[in-house]
XYZ file of C-alpha atoms in Angstrom:
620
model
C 0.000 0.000 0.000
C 2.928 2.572 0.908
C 4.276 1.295 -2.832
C 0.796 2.541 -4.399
C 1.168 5.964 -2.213
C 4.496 7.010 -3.662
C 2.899 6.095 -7.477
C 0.290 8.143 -6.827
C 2.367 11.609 -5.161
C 4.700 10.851 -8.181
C 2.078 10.994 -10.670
C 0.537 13.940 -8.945
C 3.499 16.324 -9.128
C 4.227 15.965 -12.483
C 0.797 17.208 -13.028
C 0.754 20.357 -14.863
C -2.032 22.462 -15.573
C -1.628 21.987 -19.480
C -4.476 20.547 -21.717
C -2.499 17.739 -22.494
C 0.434 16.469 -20.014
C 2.727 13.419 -20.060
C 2.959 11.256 -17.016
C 4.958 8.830 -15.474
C 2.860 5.602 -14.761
C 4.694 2.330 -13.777
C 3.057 -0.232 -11.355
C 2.391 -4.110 -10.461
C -0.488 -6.128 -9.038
C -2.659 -2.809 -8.454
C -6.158 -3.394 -7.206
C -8.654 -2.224 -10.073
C -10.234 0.081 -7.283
C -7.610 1.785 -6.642
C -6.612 2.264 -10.188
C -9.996 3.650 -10.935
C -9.329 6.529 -8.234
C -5.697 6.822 -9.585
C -7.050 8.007 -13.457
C -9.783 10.008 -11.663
C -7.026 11.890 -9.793
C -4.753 12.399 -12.674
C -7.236 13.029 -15.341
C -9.653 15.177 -13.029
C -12.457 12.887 -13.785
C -15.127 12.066 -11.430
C -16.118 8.362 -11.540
C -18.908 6.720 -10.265
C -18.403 3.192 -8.905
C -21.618 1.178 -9.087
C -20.390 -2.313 -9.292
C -17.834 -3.572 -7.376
C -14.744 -4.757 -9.855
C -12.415 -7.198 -8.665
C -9.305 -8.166 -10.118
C -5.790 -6.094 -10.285
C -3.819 -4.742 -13.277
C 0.013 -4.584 -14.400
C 1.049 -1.226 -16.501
C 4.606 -1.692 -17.636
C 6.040 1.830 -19.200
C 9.168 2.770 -20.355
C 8.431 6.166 -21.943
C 5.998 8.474 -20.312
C 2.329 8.314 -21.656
C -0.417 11.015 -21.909
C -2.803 11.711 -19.496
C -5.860 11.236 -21.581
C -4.767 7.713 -22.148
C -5.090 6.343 -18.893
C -8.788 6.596 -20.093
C -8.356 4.393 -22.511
C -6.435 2.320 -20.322
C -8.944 2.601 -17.644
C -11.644 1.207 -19.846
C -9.354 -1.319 -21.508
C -9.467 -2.960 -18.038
C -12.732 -2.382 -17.259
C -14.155 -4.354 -20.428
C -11.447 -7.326 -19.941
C -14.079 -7.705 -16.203
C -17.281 -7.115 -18.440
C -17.409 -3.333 -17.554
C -17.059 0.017 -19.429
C -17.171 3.663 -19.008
C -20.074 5.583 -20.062
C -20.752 9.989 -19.904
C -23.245 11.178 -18.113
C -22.877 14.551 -18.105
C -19.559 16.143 -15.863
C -19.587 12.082 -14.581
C -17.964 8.989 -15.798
C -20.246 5.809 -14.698
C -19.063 2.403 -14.551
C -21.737 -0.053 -16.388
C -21.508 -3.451 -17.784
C -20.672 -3.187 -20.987
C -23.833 -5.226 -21.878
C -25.614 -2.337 -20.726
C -23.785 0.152 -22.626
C -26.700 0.551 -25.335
C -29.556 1.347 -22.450
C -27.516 3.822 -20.291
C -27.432 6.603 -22.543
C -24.495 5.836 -24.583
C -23.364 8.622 -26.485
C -25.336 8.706 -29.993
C -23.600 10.185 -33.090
C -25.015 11.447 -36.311
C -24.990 9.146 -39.304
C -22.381 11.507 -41.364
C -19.938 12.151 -38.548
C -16.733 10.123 -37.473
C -16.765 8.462 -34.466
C -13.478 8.867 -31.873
C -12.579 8.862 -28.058
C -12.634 5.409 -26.270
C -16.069 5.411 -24.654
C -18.840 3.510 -26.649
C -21.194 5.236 -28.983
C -24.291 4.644 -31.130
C -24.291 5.359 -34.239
C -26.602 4.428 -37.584
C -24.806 2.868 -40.274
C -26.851 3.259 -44.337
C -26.129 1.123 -46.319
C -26.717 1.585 -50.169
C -25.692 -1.214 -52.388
C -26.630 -4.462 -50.605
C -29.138 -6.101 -48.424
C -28.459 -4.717 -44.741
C -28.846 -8.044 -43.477
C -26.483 -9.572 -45.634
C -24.467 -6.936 -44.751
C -24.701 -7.238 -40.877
C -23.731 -10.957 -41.455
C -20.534 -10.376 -43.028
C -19.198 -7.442 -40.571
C -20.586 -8.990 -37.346
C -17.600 -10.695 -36.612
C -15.404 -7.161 -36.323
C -17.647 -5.809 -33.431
C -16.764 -6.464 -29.847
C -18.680 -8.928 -27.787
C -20.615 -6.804 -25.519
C -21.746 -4.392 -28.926
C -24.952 -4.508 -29.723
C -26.351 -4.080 -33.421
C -29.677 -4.509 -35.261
C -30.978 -3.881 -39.006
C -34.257 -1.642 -39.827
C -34.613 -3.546 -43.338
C -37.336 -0.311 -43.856
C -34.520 2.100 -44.131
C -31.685 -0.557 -45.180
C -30.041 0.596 -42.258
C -27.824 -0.937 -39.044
C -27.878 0.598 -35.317
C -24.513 -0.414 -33.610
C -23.282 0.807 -30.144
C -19.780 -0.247 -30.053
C -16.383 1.440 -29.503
C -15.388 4.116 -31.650
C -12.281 2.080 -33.447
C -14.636 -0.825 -34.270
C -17.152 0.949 -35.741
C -14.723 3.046 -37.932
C -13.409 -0.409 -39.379
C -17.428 -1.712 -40.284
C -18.012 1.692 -42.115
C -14.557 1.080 -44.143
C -15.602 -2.483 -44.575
C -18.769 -1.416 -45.797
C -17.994 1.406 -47.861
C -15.725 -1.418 -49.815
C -18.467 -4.077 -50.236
C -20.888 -0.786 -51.185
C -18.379 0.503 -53.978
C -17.601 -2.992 -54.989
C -21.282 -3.803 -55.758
C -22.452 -0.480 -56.699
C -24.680 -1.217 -59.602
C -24.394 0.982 -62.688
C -26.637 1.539 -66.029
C -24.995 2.039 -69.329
C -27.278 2.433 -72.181
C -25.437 1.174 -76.004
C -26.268 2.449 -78.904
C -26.786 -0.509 -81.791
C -25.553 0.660 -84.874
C -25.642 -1.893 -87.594
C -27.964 -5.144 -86.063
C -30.961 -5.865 -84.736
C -31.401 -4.976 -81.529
C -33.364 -7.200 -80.283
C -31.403 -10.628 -81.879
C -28.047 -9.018 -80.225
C -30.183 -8.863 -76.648
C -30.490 -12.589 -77.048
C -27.399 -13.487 -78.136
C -25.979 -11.291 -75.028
C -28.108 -12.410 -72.879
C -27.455 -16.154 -73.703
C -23.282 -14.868 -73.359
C -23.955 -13.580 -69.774
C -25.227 -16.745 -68.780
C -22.170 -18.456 -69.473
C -19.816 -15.748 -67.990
C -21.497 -14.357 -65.084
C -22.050 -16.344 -62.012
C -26.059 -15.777 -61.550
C -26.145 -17.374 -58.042
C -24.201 -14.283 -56.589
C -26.445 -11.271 -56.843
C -23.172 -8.833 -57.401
C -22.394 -10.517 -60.404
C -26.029 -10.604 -61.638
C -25.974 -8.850 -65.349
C -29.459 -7.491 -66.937
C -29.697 -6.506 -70.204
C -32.530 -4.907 -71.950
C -33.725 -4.181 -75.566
C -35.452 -0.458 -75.730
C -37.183 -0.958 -79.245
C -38.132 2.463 -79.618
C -34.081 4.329 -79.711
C -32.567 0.375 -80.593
C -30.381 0.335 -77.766
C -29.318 -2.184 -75.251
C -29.321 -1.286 -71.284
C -27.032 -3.078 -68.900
C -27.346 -2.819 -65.625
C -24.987 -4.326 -63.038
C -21.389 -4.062 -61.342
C -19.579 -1.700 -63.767
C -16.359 -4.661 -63.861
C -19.830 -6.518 -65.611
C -20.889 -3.669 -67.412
C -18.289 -3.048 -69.054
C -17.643 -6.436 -70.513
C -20.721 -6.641 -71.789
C -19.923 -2.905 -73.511
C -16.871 -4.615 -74.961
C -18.932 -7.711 -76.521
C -21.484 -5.373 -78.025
C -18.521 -3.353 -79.537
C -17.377 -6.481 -81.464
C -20.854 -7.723 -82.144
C -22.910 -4.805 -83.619
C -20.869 -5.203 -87.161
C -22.356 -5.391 -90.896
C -22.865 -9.504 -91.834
C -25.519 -11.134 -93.400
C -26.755 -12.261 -90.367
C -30.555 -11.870 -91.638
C -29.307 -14.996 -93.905
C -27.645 -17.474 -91.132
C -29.896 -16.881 -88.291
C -33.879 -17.214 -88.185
C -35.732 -17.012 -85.106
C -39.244 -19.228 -85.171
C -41.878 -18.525 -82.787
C -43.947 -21.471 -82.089
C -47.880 -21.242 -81.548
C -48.970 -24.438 -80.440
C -45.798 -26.394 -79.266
C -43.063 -26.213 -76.661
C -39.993 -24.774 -77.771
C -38.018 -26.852 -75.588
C -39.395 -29.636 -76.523
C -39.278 -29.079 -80.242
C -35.597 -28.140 -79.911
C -34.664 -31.621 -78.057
C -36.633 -33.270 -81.058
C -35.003 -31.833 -83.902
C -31.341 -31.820 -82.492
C -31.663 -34.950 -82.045
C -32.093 -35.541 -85.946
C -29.524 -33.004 -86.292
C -27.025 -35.056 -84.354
C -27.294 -37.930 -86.654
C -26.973 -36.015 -89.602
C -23.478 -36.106 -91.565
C -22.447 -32.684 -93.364
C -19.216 -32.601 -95.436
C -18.237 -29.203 -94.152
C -18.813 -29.130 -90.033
C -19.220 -25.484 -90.259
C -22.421 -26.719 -92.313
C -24.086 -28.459 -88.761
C -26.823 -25.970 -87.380
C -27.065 -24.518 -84.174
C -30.412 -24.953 -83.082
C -31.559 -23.390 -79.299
C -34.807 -22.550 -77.596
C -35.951 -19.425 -75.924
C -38.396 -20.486 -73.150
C -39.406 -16.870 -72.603
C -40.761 -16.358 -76.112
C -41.441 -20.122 -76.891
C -39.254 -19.891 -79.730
C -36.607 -21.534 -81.896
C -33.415 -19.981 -82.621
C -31.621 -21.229 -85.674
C -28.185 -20.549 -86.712
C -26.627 -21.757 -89.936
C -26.449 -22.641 -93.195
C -29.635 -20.931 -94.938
C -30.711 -24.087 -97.408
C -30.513 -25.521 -93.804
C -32.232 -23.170 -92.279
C -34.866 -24.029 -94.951
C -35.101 -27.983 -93.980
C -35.422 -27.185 -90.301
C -38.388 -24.706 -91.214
C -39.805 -27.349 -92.839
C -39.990 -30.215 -89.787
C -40.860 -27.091 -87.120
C -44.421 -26.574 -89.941
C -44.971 -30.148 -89.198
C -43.991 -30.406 -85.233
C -45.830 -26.527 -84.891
C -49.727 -28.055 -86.000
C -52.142 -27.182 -83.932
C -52.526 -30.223 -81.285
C -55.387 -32.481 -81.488
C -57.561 -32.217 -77.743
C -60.074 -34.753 -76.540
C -63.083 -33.765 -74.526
C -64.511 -36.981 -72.458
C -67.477 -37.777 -71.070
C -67.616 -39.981 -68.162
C -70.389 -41.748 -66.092
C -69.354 -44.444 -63.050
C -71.960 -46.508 -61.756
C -72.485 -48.984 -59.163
C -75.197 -52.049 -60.562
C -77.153 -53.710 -57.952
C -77.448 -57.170 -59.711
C -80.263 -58.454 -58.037
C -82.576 -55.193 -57.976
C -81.499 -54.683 -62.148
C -82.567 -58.987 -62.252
C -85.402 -58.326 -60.609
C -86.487 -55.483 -62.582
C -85.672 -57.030 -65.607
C -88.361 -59.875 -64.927
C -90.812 -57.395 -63.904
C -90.656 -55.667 -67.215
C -90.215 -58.613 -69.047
C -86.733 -58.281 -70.888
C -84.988 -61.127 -71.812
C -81.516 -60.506 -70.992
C -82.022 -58.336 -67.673
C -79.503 -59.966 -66.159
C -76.263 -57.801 -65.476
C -72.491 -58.819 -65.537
C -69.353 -58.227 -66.567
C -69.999 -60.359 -70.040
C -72.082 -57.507 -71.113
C -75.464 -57.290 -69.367
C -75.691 -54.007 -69.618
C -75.767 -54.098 -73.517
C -78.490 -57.052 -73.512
C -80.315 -54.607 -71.528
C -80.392 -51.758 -73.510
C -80.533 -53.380 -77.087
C -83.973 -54.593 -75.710
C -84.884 -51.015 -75.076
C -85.695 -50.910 -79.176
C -85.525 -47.917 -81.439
C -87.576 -44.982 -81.865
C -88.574 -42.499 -84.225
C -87.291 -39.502 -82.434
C -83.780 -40.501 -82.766
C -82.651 -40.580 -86.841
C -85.191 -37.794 -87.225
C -84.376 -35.468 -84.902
C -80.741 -36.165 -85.424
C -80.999 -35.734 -89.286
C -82.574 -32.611 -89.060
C -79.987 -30.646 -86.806
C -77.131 -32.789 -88.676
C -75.912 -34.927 -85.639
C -73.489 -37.862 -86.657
C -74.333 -41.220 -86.266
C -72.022 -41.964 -83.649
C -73.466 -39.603 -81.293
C -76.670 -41.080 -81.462
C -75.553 -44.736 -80.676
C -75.494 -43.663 -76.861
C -78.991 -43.137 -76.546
C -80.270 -46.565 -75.764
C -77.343 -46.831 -73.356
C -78.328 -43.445 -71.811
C -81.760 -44.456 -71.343
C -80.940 -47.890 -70.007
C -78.587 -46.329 -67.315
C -80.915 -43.693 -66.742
C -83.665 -46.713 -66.390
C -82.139 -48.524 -63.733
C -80.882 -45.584 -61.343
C -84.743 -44.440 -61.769
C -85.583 -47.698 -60.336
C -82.835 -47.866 -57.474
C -81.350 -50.666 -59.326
C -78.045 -48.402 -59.690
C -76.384 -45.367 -58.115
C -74.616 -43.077 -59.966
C -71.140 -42.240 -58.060
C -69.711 -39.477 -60.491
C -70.111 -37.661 -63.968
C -66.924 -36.220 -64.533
C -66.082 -34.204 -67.808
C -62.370 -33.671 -68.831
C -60.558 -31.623 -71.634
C -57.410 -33.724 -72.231
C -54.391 -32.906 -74.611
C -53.078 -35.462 -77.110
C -50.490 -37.641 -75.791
C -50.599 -35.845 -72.654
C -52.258 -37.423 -69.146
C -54.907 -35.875 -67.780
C -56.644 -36.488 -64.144
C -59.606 -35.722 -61.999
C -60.450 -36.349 -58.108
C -62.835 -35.802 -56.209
C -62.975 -37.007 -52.531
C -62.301 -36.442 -48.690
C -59.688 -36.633 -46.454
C -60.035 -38.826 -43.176
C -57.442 -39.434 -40.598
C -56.440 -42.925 -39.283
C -54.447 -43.899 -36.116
C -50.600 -44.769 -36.677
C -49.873 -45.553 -32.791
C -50.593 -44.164 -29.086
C -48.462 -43.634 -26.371
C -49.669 -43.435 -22.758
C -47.878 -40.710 -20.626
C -47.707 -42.036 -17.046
C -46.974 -38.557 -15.791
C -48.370 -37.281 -12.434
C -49.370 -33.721 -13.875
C -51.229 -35.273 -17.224
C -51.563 -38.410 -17.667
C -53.585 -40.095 -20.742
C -53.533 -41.586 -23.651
C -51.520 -39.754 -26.996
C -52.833 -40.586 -30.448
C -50.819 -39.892 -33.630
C -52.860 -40.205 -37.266
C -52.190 -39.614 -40.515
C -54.275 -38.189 -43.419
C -55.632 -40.737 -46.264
C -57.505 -39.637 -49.411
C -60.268 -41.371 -50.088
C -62.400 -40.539 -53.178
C -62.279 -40.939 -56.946
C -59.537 -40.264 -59.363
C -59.747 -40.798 -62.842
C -56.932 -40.689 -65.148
C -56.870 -40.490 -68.996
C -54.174 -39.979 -71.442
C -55.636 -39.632 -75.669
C -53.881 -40.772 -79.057
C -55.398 -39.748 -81.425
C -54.684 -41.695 -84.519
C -57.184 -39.890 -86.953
C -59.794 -37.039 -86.993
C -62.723 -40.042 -85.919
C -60.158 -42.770 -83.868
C -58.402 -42.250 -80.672
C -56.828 -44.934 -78.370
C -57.598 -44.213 -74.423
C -55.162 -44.858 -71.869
C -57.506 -45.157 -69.066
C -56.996 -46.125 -65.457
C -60.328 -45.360 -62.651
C -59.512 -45.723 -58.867
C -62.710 -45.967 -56.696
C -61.874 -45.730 -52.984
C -64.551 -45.666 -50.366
C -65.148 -45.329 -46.773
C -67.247 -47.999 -45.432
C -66.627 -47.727 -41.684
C -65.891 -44.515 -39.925
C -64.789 -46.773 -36.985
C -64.701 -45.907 -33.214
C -62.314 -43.376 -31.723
C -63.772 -44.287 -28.184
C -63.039 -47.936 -28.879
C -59.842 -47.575 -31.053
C -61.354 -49.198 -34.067
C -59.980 -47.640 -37.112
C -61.848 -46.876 -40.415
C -62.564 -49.299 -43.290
C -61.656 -48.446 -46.387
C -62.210 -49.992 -50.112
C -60.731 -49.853 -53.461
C -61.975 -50.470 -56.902
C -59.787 -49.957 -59.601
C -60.282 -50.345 -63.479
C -57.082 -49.812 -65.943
C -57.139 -50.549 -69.442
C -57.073 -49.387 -73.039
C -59.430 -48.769 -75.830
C -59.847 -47.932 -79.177
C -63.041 -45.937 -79.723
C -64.585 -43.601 -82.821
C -65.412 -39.886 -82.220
C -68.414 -39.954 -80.082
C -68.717 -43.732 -79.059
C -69.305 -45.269 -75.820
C -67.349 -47.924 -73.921
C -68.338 -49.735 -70.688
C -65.559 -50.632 -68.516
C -66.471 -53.285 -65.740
C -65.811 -56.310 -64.200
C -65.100 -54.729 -60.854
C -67.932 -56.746 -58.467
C -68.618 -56.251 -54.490
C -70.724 -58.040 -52.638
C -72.085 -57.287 -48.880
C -74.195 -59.060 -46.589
C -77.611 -57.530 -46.064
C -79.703 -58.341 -42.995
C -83.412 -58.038 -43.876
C -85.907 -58.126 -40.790
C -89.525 -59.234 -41.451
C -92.470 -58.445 -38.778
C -96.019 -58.830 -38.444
C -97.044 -55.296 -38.143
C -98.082 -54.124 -34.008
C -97.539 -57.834 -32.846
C -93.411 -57.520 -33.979
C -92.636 -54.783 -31.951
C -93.861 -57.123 -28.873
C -90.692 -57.142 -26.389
C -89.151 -60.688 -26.753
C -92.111 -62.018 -27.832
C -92.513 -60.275 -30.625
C -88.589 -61.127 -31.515
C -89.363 -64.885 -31.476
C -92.968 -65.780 -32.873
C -93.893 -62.737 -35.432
C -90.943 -61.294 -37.007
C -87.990 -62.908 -39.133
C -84.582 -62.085 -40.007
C -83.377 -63.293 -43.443
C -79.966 -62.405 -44.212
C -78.796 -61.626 -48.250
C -76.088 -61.132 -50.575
C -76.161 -58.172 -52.512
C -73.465 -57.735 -55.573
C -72.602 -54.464 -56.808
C -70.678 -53.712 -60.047
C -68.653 -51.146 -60.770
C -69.213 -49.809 -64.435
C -67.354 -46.518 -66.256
C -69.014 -45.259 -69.689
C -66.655 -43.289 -71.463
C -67.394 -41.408 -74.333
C -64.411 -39.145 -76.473
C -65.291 -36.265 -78.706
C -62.241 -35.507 -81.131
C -61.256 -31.780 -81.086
C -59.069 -30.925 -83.790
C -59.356 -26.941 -83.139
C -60.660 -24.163 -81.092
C -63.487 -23.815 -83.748
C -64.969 -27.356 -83.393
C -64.596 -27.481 -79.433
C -67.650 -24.297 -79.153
C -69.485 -26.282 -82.083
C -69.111 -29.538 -79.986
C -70.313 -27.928 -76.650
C -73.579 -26.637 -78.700
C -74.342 -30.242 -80.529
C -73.796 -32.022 -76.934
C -76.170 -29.580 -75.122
C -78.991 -30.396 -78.560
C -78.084 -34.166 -77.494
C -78.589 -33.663 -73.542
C -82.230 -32.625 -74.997
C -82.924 -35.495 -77.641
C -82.157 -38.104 -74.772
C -84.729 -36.420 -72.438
C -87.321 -37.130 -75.411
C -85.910 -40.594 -76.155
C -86.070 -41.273 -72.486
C -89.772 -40.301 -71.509
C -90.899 -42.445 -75.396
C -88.871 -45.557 -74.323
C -89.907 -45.567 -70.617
C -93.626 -45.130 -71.597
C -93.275 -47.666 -74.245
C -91.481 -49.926 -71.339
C -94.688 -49.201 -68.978
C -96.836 -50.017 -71.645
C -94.841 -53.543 -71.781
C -95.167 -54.383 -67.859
C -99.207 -53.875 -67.879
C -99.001 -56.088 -71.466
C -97.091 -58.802 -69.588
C -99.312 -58.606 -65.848
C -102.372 -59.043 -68.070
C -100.778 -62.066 -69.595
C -99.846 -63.432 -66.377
C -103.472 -62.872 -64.958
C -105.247 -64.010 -67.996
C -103.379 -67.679 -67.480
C -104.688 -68.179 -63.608
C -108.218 -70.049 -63.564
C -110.764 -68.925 -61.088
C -109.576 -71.355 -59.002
C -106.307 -70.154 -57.928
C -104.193 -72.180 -60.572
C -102.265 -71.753 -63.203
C -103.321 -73.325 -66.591
């Protein structure tokens, strides 16, 4: 302690009233307390001690030092315990330096440098990248305790930190900002096209610029109206690009060795793959001779560069690939048959081959339905093909049986499909079914935890067209029926039943024809109760001497009717939507003739029946 005395009169002496004196400082294992009252001494500071800092400090000097810099020695220690310095008017208060940001640290304007060795807040702008991106890179040169945060609204950073580190983020960001400045340099074009040399550049900067790094992101840009190209980016970039357009925008014949083809109905990209694929196989005597064939995505069009009688040949095969694409609109009905109640209802209006199955009952049943008059004569009058016509007996006969509850139609789904391309439909719900539990034996909630899973459950029908001629196309066709048939039981953990029906096949069918796909068959177990009305709703009694049960099989099939229109342009897709709405109406008429002629049949065939049974109760 005497040791620390003498310091301190040494240091005091030498004291001059100067703005700026040297002193003599040299001590060893000095309590940081006692330091702390040594600078306030010397540099006439008062210092208020709210935290108690433990710890001492060694200051080795050989020269004299400047009275000002035991500050910055002063707070050098402090932060090396977690502390700093911070002005608070004629006072110096001792704060953790985590603190520094809430205790009024010193804020300085945007413009203005930062200096002195206490810890300021200052806002940092930054102008040519993403502040964030920005924050990212530098955060690593701030001290520990600094605090900084971006305002992406302004593109700006708040930092409180010490005056030396943030001098070194502004030079670190003025450097990234002047690096990545972006420029604009508009180019004359003097002897092209303007718009082919935007491709071509474009399709160059590709190649050289790195796309993935936003600084070295390149746009160029045609402006029709002076025929200039713009360029904005970096000006390194910029300038590169200047240079290319320099050796670029020259006098050729480049109207002769380059065509561009825009495509109306096909994908470029898709063409292109096509026809260099020909190309590739081809032989030419002179290489220079091979074509350079590329696709613009944005424009959906071909680029072709070479030879013009070549040129010529590939104009040719893009004519052929560029027709407009054949579409096919079809119409789909799916069914479910109840055999027995379509047998029974057969019998009861006396057709011959009522009964249905997958060996074609459903077209014994309708060629019984018989022709009638309102068919060829409506149909020649409004000039309706043949083949849409066929239906209408099928129609009807479908139309029959869900009339009667001997079917159920499940869906009528229309689709506009694409030649050669797959097209789909679904309509269903969602349900969710158990995967596991696991019971939770702890004392604050105990139970039971259920985990599930999501399962679609409808119809989806899927249909892919080739069309082979303007009246034959070949279906791809594949129908998946899934149904819920139990909901199951959360209370009792039983989980839902599902089924699936599922029809795939292929067909070829004329413009307008219909096609039955079945064979899928599902049969449940019906349990019919019987009961002599009053005396079967007797408790037990009742159960036992006057009611029955009688349990029954019931078989369902599954039946599609597909029917294809051939659209071979826009033109005949509105005339087709106005002929099938006149055909919606014909099968109406059709219907209500055939069913009353059908009516007409079941009281012809109960008068038979009667007429044969004698007064006597029996049959003759």
């Amino acid at each position: 302690m005497r040791f620390i005395k003498a310091i301190f009169l040494t240091a005091v002496l030498v004291l001059s009233l100067s703005a700026r004196e040297q002193v003599n400082v040299n001590f060893a294992n000095l309590e940081i307390d006692d330091f702390i009252k040594l600078v306030s001494k010397i540099t006439n500071k008062n210092i208020l001690i709210n935290h108690k800092v433990n710890g001492t400090v060694d200051f080795v000097s050989t020269a004299p030092i400047y009275d000002d810099e035991l500050m910055g020695i002063l707070i050098s220690v402090l932060e090396s315990k977690g502390f700093t310095l911070i002005e608070d008017g004629s006072l110096y208060e001792i704060v953790r330096s985590t603190d520094a940001a809430q205790s009024n640290a010193k804020v300085v304007s945007p413009e203005s440098s930062t200096s002195g060795n206490l810890m300021v807040t200052q806002a940092i702008v930054v102008k040519g990248e993403n502040v964030d991106i920005v924050a990212a890179k530098i955060r690593y040169l701030i001290s520990k305790t600094a605090k900084l945060m971006t305002m992406k609204e302004s593109n700006t950073m708040l930092i409180t930190d010490y005056p030396k580190n943030i001098e070194t983020v502004k030079q670190v960001i003025n450097d990234i900002d002047t690096n990545n400045a972006m420029i604009v340099k508009i180019i004359p074009v003097k002897n092209t096209e303007g718009k082919k040399l935007q491709a071509k550049l474009a399709d160059i900067a590709k190649s050289i610029f790195n796309e993935k790094v936003d600084a070295e992101i390149v746009k160029i840009i045609h402006d029709e109206n002076a025929n200039t190209i713009i360029v904005v980016g970096n000006a390194k970039n910029v300038k590169k690009v200047e240079a290319l357009v320099a050796k670029l925008d020259v006098e050729s014949n480049i109207a002769s060795t380059l065509q561009i083809f825009t495509l109306k109905n096909s994908d470029a990209k898709a063409v292109v793959a096509t026809i260099n694929e020909i190309v590739s196989k081809q032989t030419y005597a002179d290489p220079a001779m091979k074509p350079n064939i590329s696709a613009s995505e944005e424009i959906n069009a071909v680029i072709v560069v070479g030879d013009p009688q070549v040129i010529k040949g590939i104009k040719v095969m893009l004519d052929e690939l560029d027709k407009e694409k054949y579409q096919v609109y079809v119409q789909a009905r799916i069914i479910n048959i109840y055999k027995k109640d379509a047998v029974d209802l057969g019998v009861k209006y006396g057709f011959d081959g009522a009964a249905v199955s997958s060996n074609g009952g459903l077209y014994s049943l309708a060629a019984n339905f018989g022709g009638t008059s309102i068919t060829p004569a409506a149909a020649t009058l409004i000039n309706i093909p043949d083949n849409l016509t066929h239906g209408f007996a099928l129609g009807a006969t479908i139309d029959f049986l869900e009339k009667n509850d001997a079917s159920k139609s499940i869906s009528n789904p229309s689709i506009l499909c694409v030649n050669n391309k797959e097209s789909s439909i679904y309509v269903g719900q969602t349900i969710s079914i158990a995967t596991g539990s696991v019971t939770s034996a702890a004392t604050i909630s105990p139970g039971l935890t259920s985990s599930y899973k999501r399962e679609d459950v409808g119809l989806t029908l899927k249909i892919k067209p080739r069309v082979s001629s303007s009246d034959k196309v070949t279906l791809e066709v594949e129908a998946i029926l899934e149904s819920l048939d139990s909901k199951g039981n959360t209370v009792t953990g039983e989980q839902p039943i599902t089924s699936k029906q599922e029809v795939k096949t292929q067909a070829i069918l004329r413009h307008g024809e219909n096609i039955i796909i079945g064979g899928l068959v599902k049969n449940t177990d019906i349990n019919n109760v019987s009961k002599v009305p009053l005396l079967g709703d007797i408790p037990v009694i009742g159960e036992y001497l006057f009611s029955s049960t009688a349990k029954t099989e019931e078989e369902t099939n599954l039946v599609v009717v597909l029917t294809p229109y051939i659209v071979d342009n826009s033109e005949a897709l509105s005339k087709l939507q106005e002929t099938l709405g006149v055909v919606a109406t014909l099968q109406q008429k059709y219907n209500v003739e055939v069913f009353a002629n059908l009516e007409k049949r079941k009281e012809e065939k109960e008068n038979a029946d009667q007429s044969k049974v004698n007064p006597f109760g029996a049959v003759e």
